[in-house]
Tab-separated table of C-alpha atoms in Angstrom:
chain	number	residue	atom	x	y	z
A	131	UNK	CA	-4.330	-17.365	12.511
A	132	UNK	CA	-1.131	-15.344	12.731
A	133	UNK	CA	-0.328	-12.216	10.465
A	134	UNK	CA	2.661	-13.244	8.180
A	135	UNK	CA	5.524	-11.020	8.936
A	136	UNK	CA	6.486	-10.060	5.539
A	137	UNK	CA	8.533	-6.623	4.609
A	138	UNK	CA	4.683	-6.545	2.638
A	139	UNK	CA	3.343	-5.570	5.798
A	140	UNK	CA	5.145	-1.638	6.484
A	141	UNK	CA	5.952	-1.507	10.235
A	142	UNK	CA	7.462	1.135	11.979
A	143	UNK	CA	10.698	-0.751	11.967
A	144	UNK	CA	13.341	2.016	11.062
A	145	UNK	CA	14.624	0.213	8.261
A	146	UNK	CA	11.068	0.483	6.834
A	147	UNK	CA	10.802	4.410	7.430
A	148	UNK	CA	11.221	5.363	3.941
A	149	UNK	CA	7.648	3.614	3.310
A	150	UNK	CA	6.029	3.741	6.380
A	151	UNK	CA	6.266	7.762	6.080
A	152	UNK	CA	4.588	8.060	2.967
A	153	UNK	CA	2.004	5.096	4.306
A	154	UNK	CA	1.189	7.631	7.003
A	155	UNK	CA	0.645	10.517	4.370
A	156	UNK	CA	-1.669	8.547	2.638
A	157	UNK	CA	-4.082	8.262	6.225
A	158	UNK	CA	-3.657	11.654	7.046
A	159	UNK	CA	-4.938	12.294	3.180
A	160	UNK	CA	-7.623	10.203	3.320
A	161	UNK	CA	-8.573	11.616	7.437
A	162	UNK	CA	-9.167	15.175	5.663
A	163	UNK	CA	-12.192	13.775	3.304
A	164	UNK	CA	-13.564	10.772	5.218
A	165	UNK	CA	-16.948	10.738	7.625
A	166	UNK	CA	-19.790	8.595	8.888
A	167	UNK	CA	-19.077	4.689	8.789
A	168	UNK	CA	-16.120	4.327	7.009
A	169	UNK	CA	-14.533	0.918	6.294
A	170	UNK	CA	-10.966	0.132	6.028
A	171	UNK	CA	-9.572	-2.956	3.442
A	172	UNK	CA	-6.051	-3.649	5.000
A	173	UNK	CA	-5.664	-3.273	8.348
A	174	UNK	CA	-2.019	-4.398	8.248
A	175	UNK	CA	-0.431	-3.787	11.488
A	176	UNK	CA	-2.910	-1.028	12.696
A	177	UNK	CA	-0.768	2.094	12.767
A	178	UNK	CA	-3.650	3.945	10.897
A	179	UNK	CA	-6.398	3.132	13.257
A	180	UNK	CA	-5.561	6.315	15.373
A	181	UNK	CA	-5.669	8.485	12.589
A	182	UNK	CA	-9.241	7.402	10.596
A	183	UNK	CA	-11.064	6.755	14.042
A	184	UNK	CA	-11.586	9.984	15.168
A	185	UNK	CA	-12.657	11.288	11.901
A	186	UNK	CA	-15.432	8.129	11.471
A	187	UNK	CA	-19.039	7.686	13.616
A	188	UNK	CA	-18.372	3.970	12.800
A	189	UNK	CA	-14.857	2.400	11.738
A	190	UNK	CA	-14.797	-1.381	10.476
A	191	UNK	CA	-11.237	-2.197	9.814
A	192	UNK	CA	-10.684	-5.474	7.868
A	193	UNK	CA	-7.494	-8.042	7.453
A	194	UNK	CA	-6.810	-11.732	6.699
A	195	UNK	CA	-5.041	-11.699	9.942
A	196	UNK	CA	-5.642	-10.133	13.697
A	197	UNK	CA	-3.445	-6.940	13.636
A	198	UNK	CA	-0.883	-6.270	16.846
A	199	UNK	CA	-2.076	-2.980	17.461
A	200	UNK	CA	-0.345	-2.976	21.109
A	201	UNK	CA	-3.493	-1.154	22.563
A	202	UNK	CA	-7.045	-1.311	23.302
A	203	UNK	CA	-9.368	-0.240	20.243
A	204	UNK	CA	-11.436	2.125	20.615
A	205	UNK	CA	-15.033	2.141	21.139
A	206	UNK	CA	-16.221	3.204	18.060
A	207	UNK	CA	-13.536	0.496	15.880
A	208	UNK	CA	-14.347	-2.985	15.069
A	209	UNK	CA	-11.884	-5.105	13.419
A	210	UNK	CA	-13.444	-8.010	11.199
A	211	UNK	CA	-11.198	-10.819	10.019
A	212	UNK	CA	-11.937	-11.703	6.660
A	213	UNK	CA	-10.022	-12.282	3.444
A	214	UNK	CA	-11.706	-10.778	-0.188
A	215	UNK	CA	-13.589	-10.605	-2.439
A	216	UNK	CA	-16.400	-10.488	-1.858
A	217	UNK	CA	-16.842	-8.408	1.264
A	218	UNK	CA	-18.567	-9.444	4.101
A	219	UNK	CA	-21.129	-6.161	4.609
A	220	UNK	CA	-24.493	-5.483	3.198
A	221	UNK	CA	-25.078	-2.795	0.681
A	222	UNK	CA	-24.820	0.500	1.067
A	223	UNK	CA	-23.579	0.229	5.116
A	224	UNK	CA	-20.668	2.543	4.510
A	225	UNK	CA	-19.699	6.046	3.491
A	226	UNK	CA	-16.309	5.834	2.794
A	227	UNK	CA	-14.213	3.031	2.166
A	228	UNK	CA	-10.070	3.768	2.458
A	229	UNK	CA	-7.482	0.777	1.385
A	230	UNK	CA	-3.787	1.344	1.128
A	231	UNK	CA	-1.518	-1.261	-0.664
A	232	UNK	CA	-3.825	-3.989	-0.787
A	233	UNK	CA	-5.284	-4.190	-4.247
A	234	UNK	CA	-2.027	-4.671	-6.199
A	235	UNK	CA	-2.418	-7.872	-3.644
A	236	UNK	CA	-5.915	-8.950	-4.694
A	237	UNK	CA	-6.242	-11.561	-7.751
A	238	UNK	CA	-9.708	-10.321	-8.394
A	239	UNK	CA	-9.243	-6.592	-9.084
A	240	UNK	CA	-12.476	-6.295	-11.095
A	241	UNK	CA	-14.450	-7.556	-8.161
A	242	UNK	CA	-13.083	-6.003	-5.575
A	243	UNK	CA	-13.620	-2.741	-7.002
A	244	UNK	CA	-17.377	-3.818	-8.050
A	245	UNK	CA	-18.000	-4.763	-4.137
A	246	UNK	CA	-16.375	-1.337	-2.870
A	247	UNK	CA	-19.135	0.232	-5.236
A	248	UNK	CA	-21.857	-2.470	-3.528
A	249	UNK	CA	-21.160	-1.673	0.122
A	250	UNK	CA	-20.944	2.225	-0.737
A	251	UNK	CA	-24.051	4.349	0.038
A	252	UNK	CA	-25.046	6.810	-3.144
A	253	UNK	CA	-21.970	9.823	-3.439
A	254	UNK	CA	-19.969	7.343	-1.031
A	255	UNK	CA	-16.110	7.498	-1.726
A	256	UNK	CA	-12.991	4.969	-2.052
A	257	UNK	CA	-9.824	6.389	-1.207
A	258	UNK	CA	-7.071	4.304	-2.458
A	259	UNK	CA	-3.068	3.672	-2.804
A	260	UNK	CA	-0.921	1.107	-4.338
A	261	UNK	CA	2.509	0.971	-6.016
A	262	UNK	CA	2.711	3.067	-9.253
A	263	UNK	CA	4.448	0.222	-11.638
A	264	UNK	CA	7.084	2.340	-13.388
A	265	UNK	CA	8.602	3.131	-10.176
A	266	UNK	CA	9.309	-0.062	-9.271
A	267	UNK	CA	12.657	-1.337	-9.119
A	268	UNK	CA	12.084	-4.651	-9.680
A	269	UNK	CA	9.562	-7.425	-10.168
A	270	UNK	CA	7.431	-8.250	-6.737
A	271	UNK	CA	6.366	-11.570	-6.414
A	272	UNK	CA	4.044	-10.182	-3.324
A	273	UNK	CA	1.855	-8.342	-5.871
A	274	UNK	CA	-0.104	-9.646	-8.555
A	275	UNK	CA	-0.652	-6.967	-10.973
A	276	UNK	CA	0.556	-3.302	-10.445
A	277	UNK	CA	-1.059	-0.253	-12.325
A	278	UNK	CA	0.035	2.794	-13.680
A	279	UNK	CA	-2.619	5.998	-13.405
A	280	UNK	CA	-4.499	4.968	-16.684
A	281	UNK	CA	-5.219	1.365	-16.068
A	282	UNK	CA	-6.343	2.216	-12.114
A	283	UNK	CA	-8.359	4.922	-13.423
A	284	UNK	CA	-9.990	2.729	-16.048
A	285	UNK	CA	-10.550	0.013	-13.264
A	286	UNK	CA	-12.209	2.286	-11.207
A	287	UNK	CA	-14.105	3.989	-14.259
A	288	UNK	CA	-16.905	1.494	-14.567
A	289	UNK	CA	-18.543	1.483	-10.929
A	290	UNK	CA	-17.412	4.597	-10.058
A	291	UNK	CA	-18.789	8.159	-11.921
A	292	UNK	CA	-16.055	10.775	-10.543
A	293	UNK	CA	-12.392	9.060	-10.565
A	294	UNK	CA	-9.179	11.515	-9.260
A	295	UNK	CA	-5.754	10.014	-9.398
A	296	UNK	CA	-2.833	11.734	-7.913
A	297	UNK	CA	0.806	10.646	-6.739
A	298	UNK	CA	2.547	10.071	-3.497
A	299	UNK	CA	6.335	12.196	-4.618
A	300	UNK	CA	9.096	13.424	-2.181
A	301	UNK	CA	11.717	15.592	-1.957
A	302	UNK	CA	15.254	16.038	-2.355
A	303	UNK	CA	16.099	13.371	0.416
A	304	UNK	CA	13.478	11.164	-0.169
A	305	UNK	CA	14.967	10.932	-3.770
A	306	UNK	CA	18.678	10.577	-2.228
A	307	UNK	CA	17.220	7.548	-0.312
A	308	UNK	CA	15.525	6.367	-3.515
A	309	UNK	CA	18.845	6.554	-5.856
A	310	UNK	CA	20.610	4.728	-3.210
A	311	UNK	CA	18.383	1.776	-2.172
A	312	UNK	CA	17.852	1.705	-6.997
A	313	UNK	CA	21.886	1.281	-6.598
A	314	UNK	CA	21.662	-1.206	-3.988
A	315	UNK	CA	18.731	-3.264	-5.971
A	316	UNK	CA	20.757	-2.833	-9.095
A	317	UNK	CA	24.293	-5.001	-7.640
A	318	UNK	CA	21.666	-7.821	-6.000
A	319	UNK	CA	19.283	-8.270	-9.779
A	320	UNK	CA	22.933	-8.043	-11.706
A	321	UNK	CA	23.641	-11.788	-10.245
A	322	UNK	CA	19.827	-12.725	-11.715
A	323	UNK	CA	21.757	-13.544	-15.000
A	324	UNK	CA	18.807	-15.979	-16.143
A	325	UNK	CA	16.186	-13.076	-15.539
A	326	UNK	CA	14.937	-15.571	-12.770
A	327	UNK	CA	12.764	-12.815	-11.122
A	328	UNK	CA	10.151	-12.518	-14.596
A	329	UNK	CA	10.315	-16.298	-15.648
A	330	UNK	CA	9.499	-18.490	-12.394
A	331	UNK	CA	6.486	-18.316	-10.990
A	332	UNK	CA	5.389	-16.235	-7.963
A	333	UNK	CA	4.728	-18.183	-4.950
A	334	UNK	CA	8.567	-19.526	-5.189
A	335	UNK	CA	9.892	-15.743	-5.593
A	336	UNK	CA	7.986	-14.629	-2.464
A	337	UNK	CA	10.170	-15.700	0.171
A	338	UNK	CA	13.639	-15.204	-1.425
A	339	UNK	CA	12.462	-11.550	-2.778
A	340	UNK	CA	11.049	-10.940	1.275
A	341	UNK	CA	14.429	-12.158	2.556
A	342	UNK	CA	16.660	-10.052	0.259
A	343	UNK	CA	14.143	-6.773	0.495
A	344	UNK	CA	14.412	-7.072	4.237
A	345	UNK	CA	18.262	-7.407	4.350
A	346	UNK	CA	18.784	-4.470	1.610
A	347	UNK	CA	16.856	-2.102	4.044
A	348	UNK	CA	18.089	-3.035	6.980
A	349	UNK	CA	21.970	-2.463	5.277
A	350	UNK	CA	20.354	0.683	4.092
A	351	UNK	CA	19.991	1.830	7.222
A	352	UNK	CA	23.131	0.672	8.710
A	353	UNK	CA	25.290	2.225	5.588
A	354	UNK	CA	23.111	5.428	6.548
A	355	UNK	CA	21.235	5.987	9.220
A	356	UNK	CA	20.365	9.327	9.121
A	357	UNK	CA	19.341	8.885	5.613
A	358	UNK	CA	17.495	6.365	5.983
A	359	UNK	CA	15.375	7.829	10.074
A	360	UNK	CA	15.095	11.521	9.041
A	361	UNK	CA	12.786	11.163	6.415
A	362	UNK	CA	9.309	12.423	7.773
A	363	UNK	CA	5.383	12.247	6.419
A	364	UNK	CA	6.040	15.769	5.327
A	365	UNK	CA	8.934	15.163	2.847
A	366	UNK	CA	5.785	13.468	1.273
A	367	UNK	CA	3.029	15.265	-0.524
A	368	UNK	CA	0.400	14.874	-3.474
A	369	UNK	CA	0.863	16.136	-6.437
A	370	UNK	CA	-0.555	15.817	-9.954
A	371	UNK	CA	2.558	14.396	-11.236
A	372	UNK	CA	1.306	10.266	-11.865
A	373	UNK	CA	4.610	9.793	-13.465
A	374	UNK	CA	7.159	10.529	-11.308
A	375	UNK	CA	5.577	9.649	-8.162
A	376	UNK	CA	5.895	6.367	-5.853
A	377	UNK	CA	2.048	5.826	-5.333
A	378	UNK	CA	-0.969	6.089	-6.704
A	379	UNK	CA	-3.527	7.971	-4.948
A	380	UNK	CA	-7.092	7.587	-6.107
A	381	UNK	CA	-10.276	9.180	-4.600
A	382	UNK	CA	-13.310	7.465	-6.503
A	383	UNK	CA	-16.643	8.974	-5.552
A	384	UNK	CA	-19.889	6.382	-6.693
């Protein structure tokens, strides 16, 4: 089956830049504590492949759909299609399992979480991002659920015995980008007189939300294109600050 090309799925698109950079932050986070056989939940399109690989022995990378990576894997990367819960793997087979912007995706959280702990080997970790719900601008119909830092860290808190949650934040231009693509969200939801966007249900929200969320980054980036290309992974950083940031960053050790 063919991925669905949703603006779910962060390309390197240059519209999509302003995510995609702090999508890369997150793999180059999670490269500095992973090792061994490490599994990845999410392939998406396959952009973080090149940076987990080198740091795994064995890397299983998972996804409804068969990513585009554009290239040969290599020889130590399997990709498994598969869609979860449950996961596919026996338990205790991995070391480390990493998944970026998946779980806010996932309609059974609680399981999920409970078969990350299964497949993990004893002092194994899960390192983890997904949208931090009070900086959202509006509602998603792509996500079922999204968490602030408590109610992750109480998710996590009953298979897991050491939980650390920290935030994705950016600087001064990431937050120029931000305050102009909240202004830009703020003249399309005006027209949602009815408050449309919390009373239907999801699955006839999806396409419409995709459709406008695509076209208000693309005029984003025509309105400003340097504001919208210079932003790099290192404008990006962790920090302690939950509250402020745009992700949630969560390293759960079993």
């Amino acid at each position: 089956m063919a991925k669905m090309q949703t603006a779910e799925r962060v390309s390197r698109e240059a519209s999509d830049n302003f995510v995609f950079q702090r999508s890369v932050l997150a793999y180059h986070e999670a490269a500095k504590l992973i090792g061994g056989d490490v599994l990845e939940i999410g392939t998406g399109s396959g952009y973080g492949i090149e940076l987990i690989a080198p740091q795994a022995e064995q890397f299983i990378t998972l996804d409804k759909y068969m990513p585009d990576t554009g290239h040969t894997l290599p020889d130590n990367v399997e990709f498994c299609q598969a869609t979860v819960p449950p996961l596919p793997f026996d338990e205790a087979q991995f070391d480390c399992v990493v998944s970026f912007q998946v779980i806010e995706h996932i309609e059974e959280d609680i399981e999920l979480t409970r078969e990350m702990a299964r497949v993990l080997r004893p002092g194994g970790k899960v390192i983890l991002t997904t949208p931090n719900a009070p900086r959202s601008l509006t509602r998603n119909p792509w996500h079922v659920r999204e968490y602030t830092a408590d109610q992750l860290k109480n998710l996590f808190s009953v298979h897991f015995s050491k939980i650390e949650v920290w935030g994705v934040v950016g600087n001064e231009k990431v937050m120029a980008y931000y305050e102009r693509n909240r202004e830009s969200v703020r003249r399309i939801t005006r027209w949602d007189i009815l408050d449309l966007q919390h009373r239907l249900p999801r699955w006839m929200l999806q396409l419409p939300y995709d459709l406008l969320n695509r076209l208000n980054r693309r005029k984003l980036l025509t309105e400003a294109p340097k504001a919208t290309t210079s932003i790099r992974m290192e404008d990006y950083r962790l920090s302690t600050d939950t509250e402020e940031a745009f992700d949630l960053f969560i390293i759960a050790t079993k």
